[in-house]
Every structure is written in structure tokens, then in C-alpha cells.
JSON list of C-alpha atoms in Angstrom, two decimals:
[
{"chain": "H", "resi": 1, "resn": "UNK", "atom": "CA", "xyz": [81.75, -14.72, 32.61]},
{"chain": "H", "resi": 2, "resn": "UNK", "atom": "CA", "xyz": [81.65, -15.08, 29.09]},
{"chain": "H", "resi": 3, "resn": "UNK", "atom": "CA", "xyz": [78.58, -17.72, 29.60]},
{"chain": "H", "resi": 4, "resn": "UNK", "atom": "CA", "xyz": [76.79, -14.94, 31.87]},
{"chain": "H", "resi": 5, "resn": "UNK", "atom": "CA", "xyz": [77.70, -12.33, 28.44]},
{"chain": "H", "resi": 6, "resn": "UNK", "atom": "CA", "xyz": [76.01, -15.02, 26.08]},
{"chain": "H", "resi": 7, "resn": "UNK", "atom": "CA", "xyz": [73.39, -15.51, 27.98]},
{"chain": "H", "resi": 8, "resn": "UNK", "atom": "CA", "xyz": [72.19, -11.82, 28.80]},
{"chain": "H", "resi": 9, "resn": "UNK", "atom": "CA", "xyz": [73.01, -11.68, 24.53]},
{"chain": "H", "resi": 10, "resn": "UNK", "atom": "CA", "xyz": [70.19, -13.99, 24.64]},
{"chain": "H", "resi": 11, "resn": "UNK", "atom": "CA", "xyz": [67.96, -12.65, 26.52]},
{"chain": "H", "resi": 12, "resn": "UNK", "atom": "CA", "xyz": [68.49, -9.00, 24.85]},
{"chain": "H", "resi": 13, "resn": "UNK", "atom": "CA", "xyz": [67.98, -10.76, 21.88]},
{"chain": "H", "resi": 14, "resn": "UNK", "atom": "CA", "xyz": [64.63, -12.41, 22.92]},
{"chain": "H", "resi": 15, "resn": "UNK", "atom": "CA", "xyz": [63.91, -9.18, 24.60]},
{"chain": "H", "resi": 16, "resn": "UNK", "atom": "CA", "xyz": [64.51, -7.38, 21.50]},
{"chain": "H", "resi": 17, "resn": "UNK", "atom": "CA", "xyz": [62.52, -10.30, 19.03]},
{"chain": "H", "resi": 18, "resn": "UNK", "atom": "CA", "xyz": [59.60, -9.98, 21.70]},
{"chain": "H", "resi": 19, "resn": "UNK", "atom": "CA", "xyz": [59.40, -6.20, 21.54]},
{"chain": "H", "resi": 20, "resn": "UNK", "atom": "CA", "xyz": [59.08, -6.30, 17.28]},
{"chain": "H", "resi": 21, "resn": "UNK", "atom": "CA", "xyz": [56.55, -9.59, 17.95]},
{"chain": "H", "resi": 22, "resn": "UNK", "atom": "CA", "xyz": [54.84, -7.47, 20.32]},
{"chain": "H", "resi": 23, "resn": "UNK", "atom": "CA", "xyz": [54.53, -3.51, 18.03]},
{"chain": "H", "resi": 24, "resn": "UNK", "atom": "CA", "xyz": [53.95, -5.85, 15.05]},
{"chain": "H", "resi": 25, "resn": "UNK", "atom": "CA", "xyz": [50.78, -7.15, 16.87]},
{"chain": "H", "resi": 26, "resn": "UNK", "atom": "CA", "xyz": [49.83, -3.94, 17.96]},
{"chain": "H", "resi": 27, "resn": "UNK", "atom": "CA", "xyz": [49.54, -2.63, 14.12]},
{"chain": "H", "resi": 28, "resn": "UNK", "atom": "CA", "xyz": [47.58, -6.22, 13.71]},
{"chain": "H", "resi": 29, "resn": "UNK", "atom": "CA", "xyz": [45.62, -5.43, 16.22]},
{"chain": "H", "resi": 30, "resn": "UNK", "atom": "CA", "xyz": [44.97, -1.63, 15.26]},
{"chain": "H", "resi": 31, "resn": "UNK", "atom": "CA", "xyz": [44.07, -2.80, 11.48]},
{"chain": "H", "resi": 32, "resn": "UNK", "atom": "CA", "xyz": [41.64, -5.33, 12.96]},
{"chain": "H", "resi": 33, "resn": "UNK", "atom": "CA", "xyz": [40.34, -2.78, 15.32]},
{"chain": "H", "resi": 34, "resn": "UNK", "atom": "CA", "xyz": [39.66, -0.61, 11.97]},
{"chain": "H", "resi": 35, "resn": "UNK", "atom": "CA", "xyz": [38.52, -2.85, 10.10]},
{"chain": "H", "resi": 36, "resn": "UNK", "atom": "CA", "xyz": [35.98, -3.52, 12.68]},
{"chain": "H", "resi": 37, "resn": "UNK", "atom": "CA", "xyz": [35.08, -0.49, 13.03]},
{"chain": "H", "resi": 38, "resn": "UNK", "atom": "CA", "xyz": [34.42, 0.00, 9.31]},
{"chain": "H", "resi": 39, "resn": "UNK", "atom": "CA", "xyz": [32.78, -3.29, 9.41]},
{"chain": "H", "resi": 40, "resn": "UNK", "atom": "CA", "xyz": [30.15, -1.35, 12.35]},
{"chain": "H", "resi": 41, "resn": "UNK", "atom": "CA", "xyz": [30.00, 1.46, 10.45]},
{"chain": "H", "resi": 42, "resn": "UNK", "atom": "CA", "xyz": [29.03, -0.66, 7.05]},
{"chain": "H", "resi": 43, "resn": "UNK", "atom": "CA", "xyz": [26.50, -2.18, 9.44]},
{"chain": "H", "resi": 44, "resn": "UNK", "atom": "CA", "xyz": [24.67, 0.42, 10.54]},
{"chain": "H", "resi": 45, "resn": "UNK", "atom": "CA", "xyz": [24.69, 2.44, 7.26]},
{"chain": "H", "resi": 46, "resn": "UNK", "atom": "CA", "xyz": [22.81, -1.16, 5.67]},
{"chain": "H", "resi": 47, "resn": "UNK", "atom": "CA", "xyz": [20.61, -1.11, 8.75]},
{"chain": "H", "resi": 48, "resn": "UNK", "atom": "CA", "xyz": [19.66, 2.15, 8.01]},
{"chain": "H", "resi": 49, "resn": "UNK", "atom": "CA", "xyz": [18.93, 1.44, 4.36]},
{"chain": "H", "resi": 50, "resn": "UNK", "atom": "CA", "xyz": [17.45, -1.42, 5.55]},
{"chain": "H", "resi": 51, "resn": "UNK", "atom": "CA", "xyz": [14.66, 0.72, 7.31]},
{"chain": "H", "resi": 52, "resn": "UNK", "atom": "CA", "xyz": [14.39, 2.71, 4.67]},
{"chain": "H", "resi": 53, "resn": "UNK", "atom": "CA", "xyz": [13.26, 0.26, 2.68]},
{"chain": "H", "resi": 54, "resn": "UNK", "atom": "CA", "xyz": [11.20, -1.72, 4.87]},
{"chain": "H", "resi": 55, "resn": "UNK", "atom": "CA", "xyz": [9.51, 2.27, 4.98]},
{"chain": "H", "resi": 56, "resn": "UNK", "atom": "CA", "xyz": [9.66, 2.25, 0.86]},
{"chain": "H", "resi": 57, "resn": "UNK", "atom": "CA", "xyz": [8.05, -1.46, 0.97]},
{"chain": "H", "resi": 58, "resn": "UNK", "atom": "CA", "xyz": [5.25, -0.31, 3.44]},
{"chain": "H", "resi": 59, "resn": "UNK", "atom": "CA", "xyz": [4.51, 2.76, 1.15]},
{"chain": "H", "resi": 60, "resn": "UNK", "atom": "CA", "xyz": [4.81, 0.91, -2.35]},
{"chain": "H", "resi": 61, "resn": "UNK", "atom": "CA", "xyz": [2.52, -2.12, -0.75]},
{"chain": "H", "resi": 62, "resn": "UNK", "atom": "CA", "xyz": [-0.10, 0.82, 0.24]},
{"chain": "H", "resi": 63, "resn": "UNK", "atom": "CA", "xyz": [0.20, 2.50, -2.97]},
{"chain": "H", "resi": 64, "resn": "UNK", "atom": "CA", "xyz": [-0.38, -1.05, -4.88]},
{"chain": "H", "resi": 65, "resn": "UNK", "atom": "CA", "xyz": [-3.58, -1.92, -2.47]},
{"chain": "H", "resi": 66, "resn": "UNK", "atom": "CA", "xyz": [-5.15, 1.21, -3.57]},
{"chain": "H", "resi": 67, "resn": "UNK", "atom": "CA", "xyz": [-3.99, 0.67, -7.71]},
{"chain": "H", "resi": 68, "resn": "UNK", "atom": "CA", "xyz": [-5.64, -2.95, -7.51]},
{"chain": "H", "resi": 69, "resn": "UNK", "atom": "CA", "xyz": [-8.99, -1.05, -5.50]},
{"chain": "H", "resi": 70, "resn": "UNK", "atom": "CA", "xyz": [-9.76, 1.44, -8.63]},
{"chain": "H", "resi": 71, "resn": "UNK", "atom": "CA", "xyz": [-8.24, -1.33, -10.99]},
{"chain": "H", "resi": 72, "resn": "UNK", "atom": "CA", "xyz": [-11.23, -3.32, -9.77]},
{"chain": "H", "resi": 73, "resn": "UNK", "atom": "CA", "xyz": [-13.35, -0.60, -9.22]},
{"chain": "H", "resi": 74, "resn": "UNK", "atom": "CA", "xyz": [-12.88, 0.25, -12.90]},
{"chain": "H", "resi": 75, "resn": "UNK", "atom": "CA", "xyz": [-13.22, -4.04, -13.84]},
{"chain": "H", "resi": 76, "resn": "UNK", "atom": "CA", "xyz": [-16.23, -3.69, -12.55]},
{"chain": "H", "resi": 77, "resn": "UNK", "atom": "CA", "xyz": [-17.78, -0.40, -14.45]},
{"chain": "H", "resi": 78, "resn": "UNK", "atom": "CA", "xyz": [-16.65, -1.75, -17.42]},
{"chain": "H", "resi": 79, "resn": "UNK", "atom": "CA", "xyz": [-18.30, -4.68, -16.59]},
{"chain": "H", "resi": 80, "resn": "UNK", "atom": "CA", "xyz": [-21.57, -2.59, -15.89]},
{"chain": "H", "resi": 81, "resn": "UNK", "atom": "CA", "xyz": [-20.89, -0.11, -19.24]},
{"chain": "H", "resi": 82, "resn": "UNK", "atom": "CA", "xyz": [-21.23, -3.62, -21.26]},
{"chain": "H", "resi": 83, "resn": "UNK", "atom": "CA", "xyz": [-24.20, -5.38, -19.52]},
{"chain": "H", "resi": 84, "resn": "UNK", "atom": "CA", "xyz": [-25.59, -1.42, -20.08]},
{"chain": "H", "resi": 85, "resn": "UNK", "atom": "CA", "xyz": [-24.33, -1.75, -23.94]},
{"chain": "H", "resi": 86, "resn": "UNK", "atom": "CA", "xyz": [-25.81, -5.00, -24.83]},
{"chain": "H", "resi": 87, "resn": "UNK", "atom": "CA", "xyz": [-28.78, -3.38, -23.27]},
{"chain": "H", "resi": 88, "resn": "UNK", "atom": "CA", "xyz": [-28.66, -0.82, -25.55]},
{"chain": "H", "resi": 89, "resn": "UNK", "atom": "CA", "xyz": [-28.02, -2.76, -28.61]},
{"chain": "H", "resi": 90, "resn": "UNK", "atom": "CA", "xyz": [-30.09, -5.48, -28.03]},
{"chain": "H", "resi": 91, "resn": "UNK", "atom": "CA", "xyz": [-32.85, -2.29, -27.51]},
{"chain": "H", "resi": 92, "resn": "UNK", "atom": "CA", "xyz": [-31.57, -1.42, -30.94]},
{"chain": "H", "resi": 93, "resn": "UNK", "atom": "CA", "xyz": [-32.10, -4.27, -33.05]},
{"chain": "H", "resi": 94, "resn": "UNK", "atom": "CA", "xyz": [-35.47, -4.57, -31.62]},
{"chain": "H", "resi": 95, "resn": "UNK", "atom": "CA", "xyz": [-36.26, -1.02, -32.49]},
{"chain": "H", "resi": 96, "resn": "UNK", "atom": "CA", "xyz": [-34.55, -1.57, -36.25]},
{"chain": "H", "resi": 97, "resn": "UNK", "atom": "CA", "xyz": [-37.02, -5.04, -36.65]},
{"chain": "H", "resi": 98, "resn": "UNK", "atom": "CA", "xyz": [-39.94, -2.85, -35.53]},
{"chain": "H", "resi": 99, "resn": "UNK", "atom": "CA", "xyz": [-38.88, 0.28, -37.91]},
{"chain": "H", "resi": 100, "resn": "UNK", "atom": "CA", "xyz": [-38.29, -2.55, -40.58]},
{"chain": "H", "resi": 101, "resn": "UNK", "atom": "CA", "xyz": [-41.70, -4.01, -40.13]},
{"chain": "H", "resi": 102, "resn": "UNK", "atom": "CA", "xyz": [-43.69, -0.35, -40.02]},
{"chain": "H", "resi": 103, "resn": "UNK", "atom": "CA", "xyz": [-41.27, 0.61, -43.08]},
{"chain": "H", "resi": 104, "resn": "UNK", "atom": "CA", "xyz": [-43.28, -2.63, -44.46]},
{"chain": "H", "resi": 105, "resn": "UNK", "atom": "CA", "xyz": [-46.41, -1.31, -43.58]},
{"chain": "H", "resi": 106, "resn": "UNK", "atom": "CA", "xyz": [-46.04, 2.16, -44.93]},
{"chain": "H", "resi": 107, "resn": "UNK", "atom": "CA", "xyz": [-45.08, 0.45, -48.49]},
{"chain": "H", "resi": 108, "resn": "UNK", "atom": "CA", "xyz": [-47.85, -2.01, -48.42]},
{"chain": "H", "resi": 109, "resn": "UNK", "atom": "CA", "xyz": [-50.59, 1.20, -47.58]},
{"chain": "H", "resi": 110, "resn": "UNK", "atom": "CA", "xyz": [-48.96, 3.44, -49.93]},
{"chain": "H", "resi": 111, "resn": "UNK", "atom": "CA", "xyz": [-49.44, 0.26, -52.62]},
{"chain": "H", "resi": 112, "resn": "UNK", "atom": "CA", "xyz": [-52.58, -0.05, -52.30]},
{"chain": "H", "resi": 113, "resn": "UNK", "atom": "CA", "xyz": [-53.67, 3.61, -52.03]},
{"chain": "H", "resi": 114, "resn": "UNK", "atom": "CA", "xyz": [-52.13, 3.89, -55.42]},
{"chain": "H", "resi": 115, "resn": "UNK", "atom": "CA", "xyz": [-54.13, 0.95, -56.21]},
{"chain": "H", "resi": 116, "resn": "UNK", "atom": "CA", "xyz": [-57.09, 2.82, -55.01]},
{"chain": "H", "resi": 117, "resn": "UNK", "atom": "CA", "xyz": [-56.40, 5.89, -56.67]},
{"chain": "H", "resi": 118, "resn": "UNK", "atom": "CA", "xyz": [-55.62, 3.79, -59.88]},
{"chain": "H", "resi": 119, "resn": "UNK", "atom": "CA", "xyz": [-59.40, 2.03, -59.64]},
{"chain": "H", "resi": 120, "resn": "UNK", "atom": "CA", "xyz": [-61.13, 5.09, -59.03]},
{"chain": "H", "resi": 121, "resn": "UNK", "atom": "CA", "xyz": [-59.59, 6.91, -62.44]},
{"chain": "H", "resi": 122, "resn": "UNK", "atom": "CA", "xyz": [-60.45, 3.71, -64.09]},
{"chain": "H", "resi": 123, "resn": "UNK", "atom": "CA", "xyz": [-63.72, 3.93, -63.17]},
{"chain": "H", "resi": 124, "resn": "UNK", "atom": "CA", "xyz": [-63.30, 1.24, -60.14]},
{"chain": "H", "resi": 125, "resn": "UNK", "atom": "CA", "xyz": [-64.54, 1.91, -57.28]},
{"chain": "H", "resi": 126, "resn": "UNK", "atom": "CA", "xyz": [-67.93, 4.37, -58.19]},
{"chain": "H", "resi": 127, "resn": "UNK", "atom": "CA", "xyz": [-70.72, 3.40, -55.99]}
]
């Protein structure tokens, strides 16, 4: 009998080892189960930011489109302004030459009216 006593001692003992075994598992099990969870949850909350951003993206690559149209836009008035300015001052030297060359003029009449008016009280010029 005392073989049939050691032996169910055994098998409560097993019993008893498999029973901790098995509730330590369970709280394995339960963690991983958590951590899963929170590892979903993590998921979703970066797919969601995710899409968000992909939104953001859309919006900043619209908003850049439209800086890089007037950016251009404004290249290319600039662009006119300058062709318009060297216009202008190319107009401008021209206009100085010419109002240098009458200025020349002017002096060389006014010279020789003086000279004319000089001749005539010098007696010059009777007829």
C-alpha cells in the first residue's frame, strides 16, 4: 500500500506542479494578450496619423504647386519690368545725347548772335 500512497503523492504532486505550470501560463498568456492589444491599439492610432499626414502631404504639395505658380508668375514680371527698364533707359540716354547735342546748338547760336550783335556795334555788318 505504501507504493499505491507514493505513487498517488506523485501524481498530487504533478497534479499540483501542472496546475501552477498551467495559472502561470494563463498570466503569460493574459500579458501577451495585452500587450497585443496595446500593440493594435498603437497600430491603429499610427494608421490614423498616418492618414493624417498623407492628408497634410496632399495639402502642403497643393499649397507648394500654387507658391512655385506666382513664384514664376512673379520670375516672369520681373523679367518683363527689366526688358521694360532697359527700354526705358536705353530711351533715356538717347534722349540725354539728343538734349546734349541741342544744348550744343543753343550755345553755338547764342555765340554767334553775340558775335552778331558784337559786329553790328562795331560797325560790322551795315549794308
Amino acid at each position: 500500500m505504501n507504493s499505491s500512497n507514493d505513487r498517488l503523492d506523485r501524481i498530487e504532486a504533478i497534479l499540483a506542479a501542472t496546475a501552477i505550470q498551467q495559472q502561470a501560463n494563463t498570466t503569460a498568456i493574459d500579458r501577451l494578450t495585452d500587450r497585443v492589444d496595446r500593440i493594435a491599439m498603437q497600430q491603429q492610432a499610427n494608421s490614423e496619423a498616418i492618414g493624417r499626414l498623407e492628408v497634410q502631404t496632399q495639402a502642403n504639395t497643393i499649397a507648394i504647386d500654387r507658391l512655385i505658380q506666382r513664384f514664376e508668375g512673379l520670375a516672369s514680371a520681373i523679367q518683363s519690368h527689366q526688358e521694360a527698364l532697359r527700354l526705358v533707359s536705353r530711351q533715356h540716354n538717347e534722349w540725354r545725347e539728343q538734349m546734349r547735342i541741342i544744348q550744343t546748338e543753343i550755345r553755338d547760336l547764342w555765340q554767334y548772335l553775340n558775335n552778331q550783335l558784337r559786329n553790328r556795334g562795331n560797325g560790322g555788318g551795315q549794308n
